[in-house]
Tab-separated table of C-alpha atoms in Angstrom:
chain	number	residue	atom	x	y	z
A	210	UNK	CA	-24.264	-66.933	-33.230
A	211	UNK	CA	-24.325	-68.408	-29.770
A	212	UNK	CA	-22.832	-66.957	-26.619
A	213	UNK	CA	-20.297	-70.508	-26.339
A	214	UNK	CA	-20.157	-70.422	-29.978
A	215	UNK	CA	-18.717	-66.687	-30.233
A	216	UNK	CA	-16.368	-67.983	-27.407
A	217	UNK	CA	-15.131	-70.838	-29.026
A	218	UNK	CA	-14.341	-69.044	-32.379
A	219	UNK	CA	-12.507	-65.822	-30.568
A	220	UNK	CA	-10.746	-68.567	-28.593
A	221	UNK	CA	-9.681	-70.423	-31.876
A	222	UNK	CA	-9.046	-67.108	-34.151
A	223	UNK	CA	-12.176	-67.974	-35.725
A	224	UNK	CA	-13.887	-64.443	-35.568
A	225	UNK	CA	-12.959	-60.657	-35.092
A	226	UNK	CA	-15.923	-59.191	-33.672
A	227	UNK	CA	-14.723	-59.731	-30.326
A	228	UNK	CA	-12.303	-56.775	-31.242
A	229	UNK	CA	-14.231	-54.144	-31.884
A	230	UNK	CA	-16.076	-54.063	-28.211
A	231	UNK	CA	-13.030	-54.699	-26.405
A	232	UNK	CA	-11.043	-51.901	-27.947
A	233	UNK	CA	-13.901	-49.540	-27.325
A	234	UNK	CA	-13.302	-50.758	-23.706
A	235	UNK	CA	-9.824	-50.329	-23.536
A	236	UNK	CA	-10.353	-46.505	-25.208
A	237	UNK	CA	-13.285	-46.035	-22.715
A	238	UNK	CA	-10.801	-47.182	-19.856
A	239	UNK	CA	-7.787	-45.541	-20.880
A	240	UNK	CA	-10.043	-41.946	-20.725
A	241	UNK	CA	-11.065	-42.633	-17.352
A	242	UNK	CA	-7.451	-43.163	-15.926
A	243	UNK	CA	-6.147	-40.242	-18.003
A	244	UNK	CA	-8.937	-38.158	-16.548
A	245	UNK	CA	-8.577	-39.187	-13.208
A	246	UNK	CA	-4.723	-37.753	-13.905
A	247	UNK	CA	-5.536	-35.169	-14.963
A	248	UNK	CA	-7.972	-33.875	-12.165
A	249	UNK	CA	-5.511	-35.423	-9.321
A	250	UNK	CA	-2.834	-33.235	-11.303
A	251	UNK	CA	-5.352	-30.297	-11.473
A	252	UNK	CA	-6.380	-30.779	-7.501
A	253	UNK	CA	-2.801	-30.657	-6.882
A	254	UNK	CA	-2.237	-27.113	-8.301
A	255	UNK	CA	-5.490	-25.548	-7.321
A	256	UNK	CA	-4.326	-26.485	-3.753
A	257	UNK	CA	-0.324	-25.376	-4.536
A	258	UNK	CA	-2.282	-21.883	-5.625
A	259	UNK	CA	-4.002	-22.232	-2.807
A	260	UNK	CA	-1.769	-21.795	-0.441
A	261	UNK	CA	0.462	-19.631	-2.068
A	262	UNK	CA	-2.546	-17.345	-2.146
A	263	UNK	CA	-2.841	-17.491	1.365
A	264	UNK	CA	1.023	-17.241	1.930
A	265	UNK	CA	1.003	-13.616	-0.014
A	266	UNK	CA	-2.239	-12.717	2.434
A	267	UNK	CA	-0.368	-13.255	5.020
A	268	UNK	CA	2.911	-11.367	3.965
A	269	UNK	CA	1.049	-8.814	2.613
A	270	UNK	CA	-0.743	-8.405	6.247
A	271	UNK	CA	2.412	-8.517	8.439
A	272	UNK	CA	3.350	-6.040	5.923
A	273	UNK	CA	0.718	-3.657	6.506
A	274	UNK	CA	0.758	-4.714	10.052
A	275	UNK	CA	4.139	-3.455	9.783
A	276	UNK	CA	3.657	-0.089	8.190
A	277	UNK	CA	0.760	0.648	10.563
A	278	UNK	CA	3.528	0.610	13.755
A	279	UNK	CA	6.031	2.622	10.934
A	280	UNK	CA	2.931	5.262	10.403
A	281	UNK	CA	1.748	5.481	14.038
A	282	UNK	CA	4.246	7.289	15.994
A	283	UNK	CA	5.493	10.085	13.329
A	284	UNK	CA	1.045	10.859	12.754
A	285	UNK	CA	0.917	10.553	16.770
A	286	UNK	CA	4.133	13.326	16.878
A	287	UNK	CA	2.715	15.513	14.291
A	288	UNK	CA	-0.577	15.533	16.065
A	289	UNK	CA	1.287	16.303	19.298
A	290	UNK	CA	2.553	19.543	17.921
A	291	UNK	CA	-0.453	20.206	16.043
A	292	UNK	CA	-2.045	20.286	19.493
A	293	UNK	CA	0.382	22.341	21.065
A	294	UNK	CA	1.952	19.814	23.169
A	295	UNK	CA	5.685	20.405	21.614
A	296	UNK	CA	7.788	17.247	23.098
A	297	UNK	CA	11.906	18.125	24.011
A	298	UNK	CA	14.248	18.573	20.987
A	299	UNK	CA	16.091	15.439	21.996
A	300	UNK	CA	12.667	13.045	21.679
A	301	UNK	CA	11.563	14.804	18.575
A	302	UNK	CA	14.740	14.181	16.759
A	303	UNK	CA	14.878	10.302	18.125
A	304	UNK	CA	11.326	9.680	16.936
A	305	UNK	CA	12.307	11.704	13.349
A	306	UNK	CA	15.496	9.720	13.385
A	307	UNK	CA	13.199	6.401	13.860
A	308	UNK	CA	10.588	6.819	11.653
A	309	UNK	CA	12.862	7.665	8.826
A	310	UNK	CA	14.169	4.565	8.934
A	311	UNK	CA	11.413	2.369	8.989
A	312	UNK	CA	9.746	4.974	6.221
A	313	UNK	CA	12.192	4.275	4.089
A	314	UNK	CA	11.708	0.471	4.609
A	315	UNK	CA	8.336	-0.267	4.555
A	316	UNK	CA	6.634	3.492	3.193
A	317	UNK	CA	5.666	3.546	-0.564
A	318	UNK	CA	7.601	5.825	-2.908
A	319	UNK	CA	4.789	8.938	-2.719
A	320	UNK	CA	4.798	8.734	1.506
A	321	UNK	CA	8.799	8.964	1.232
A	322	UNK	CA	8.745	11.431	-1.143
A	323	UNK	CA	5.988	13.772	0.707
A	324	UNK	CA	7.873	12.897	4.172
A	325	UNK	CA	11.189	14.039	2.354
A	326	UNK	CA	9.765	17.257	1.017
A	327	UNK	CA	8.134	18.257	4.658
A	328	UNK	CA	11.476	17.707	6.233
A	329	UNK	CA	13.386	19.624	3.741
A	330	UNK	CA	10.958	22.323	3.918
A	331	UNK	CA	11.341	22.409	8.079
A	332	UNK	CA	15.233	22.787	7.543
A	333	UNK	CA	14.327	25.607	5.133
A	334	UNK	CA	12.217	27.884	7.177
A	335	UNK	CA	8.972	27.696	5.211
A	336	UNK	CA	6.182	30.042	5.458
A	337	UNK	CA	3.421	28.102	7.801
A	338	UNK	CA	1.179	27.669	4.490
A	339	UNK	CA	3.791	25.448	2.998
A	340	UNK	CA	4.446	23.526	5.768
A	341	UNK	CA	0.967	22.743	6.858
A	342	UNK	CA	0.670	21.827	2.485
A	343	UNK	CA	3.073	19.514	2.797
A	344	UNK	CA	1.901	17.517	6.225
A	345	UNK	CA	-1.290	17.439	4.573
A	346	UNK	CA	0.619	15.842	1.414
A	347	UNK	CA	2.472	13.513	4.151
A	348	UNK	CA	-0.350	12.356	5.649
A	349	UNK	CA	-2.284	11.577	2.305
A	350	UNK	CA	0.525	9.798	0.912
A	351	UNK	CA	0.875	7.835	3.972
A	352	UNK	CA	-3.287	7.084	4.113
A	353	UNK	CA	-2.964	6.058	0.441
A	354	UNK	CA	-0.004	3.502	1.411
A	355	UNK	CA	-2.212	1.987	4.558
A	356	UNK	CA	-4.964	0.706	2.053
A	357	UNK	CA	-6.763	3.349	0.729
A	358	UNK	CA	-5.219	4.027	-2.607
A	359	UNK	CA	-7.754	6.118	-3.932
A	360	UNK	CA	-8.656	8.422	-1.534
A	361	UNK	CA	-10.669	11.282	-2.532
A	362	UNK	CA	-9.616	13.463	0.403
A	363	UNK	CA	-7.935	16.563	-0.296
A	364	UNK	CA	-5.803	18.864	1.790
A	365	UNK	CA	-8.253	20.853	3.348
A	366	UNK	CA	-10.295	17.849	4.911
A	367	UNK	CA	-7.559	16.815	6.263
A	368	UNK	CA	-6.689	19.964	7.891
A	369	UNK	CA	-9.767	20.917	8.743
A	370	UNK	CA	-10.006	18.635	10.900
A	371	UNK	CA	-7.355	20.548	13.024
A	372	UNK	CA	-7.884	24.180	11.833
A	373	UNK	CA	-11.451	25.662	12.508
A	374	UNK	CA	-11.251	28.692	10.113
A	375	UNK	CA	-9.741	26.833	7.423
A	376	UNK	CA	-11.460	28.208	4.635
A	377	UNK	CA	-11.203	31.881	5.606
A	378	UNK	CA	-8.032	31.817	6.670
A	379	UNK	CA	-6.037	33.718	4.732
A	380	UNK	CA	-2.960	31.543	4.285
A	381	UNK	CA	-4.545	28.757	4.277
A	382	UNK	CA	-6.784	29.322	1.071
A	383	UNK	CA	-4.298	28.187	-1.608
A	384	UNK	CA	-3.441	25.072	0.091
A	385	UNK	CA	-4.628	22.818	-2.261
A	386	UNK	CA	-3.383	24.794	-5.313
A	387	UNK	CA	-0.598	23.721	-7.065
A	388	UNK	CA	2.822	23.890	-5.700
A	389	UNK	CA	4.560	25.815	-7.403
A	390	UNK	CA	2.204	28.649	-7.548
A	391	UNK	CA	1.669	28.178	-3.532
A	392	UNK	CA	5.484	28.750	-3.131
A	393	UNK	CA	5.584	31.963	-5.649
A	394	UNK	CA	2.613	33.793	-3.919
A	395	UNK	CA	4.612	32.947	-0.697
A	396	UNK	CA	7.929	33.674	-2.023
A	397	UNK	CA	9.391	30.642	-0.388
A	398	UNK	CA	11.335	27.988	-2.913
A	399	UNK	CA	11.576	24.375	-2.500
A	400	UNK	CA	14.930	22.920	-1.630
A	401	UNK	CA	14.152	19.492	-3.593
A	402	UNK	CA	13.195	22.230	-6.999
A	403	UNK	CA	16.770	24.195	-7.014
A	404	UNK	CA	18.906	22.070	-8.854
């Protein structure tokens, strides 16, 4: 059949064959818009996840930002004393007094936990071993919060650091034992334990 004759007999009802291509048209057509929907729809949310990504960066930076200034001044005071240079009662209870309450806002559970046990201990007149156990336990839990969550440092690099004879000392060389057997073979008992 001719090109004007196939015209003339879809323009009179004559023949159906003109249906067959145009529906495969309109099928072929109707898959392109819904696919263009689809990825405008799809564009849409990578870019809402996008930016909601980059929102919980940033929160999560001021955050850490945040607990870095917490951290700072209470590491800064215990090094102080560490080295001898003891400040007045008055600023070491303001800067105590201050960093527990920023701790307690921005520190993780363990850092408020092993800050609460060290000050408990100081109002308790520990044996130097304990105390210097549980600064170490302070500090780790507070280098664990600041982004290194699985630290393999133990108590004794930490405080070797600041003690030279460390590992001869001896009351120093159970400091990474447990706890409880650290405070029998001192015969000191935990505060937080006596309930």
């Amino acid at each position: 059949m001719e090109y004007g004759a196939a015209l003339e007999a879809a323009a009179t009802g004559g023949s159906g064959a003109w249906k067959l291509p145009l529906a495969l048209a309109m099928v072929s057509g109707l898959a392109s818009i819904v696919a263009a929907v689809i990825a405008a729809r799809s564009a849409r949310g990578a870019k809402r996840a996008e930016i909601d990504a980059q929102h919980i960066r940033d929160l999560e930076s001021r955050i850490a930002e945040k607990k870095y200034e917490t951290y700072r001044p209470m590491i800064n005071l215990f090094r102080d004393i560490l080295d001898r240079h003891h400040p007045e009662e008055q600023e070491l209870r303001e800067r105590i007094s201050e960093f527990s309450t920023w701790v307690s806002i921005f520190g993780s559970d363990d850092a408020v936990k092993a800050f609460h046990n060290f000050m408990q201990a100081a109002y308790a007149d520990p044996p130097p071993a304990i105390l210097m156990r549980l600064y170490a336990d302070f500090v780790i839990a507070a280098r664990r919060d600041l982004g290194y969550p699985n630290t393999g440092i133990n108590r004794k690099h930490f405080l070797g650091m600041r003690i030279n004879d460390i590992y001869e000392h001896p009351l120093l060389q159970g400091v990474d034992e447990p706890f409880d057997e650290l405070c029998r073979e001192h015969g000191w008992h935990a505060p937080w334990r006596q309930m």
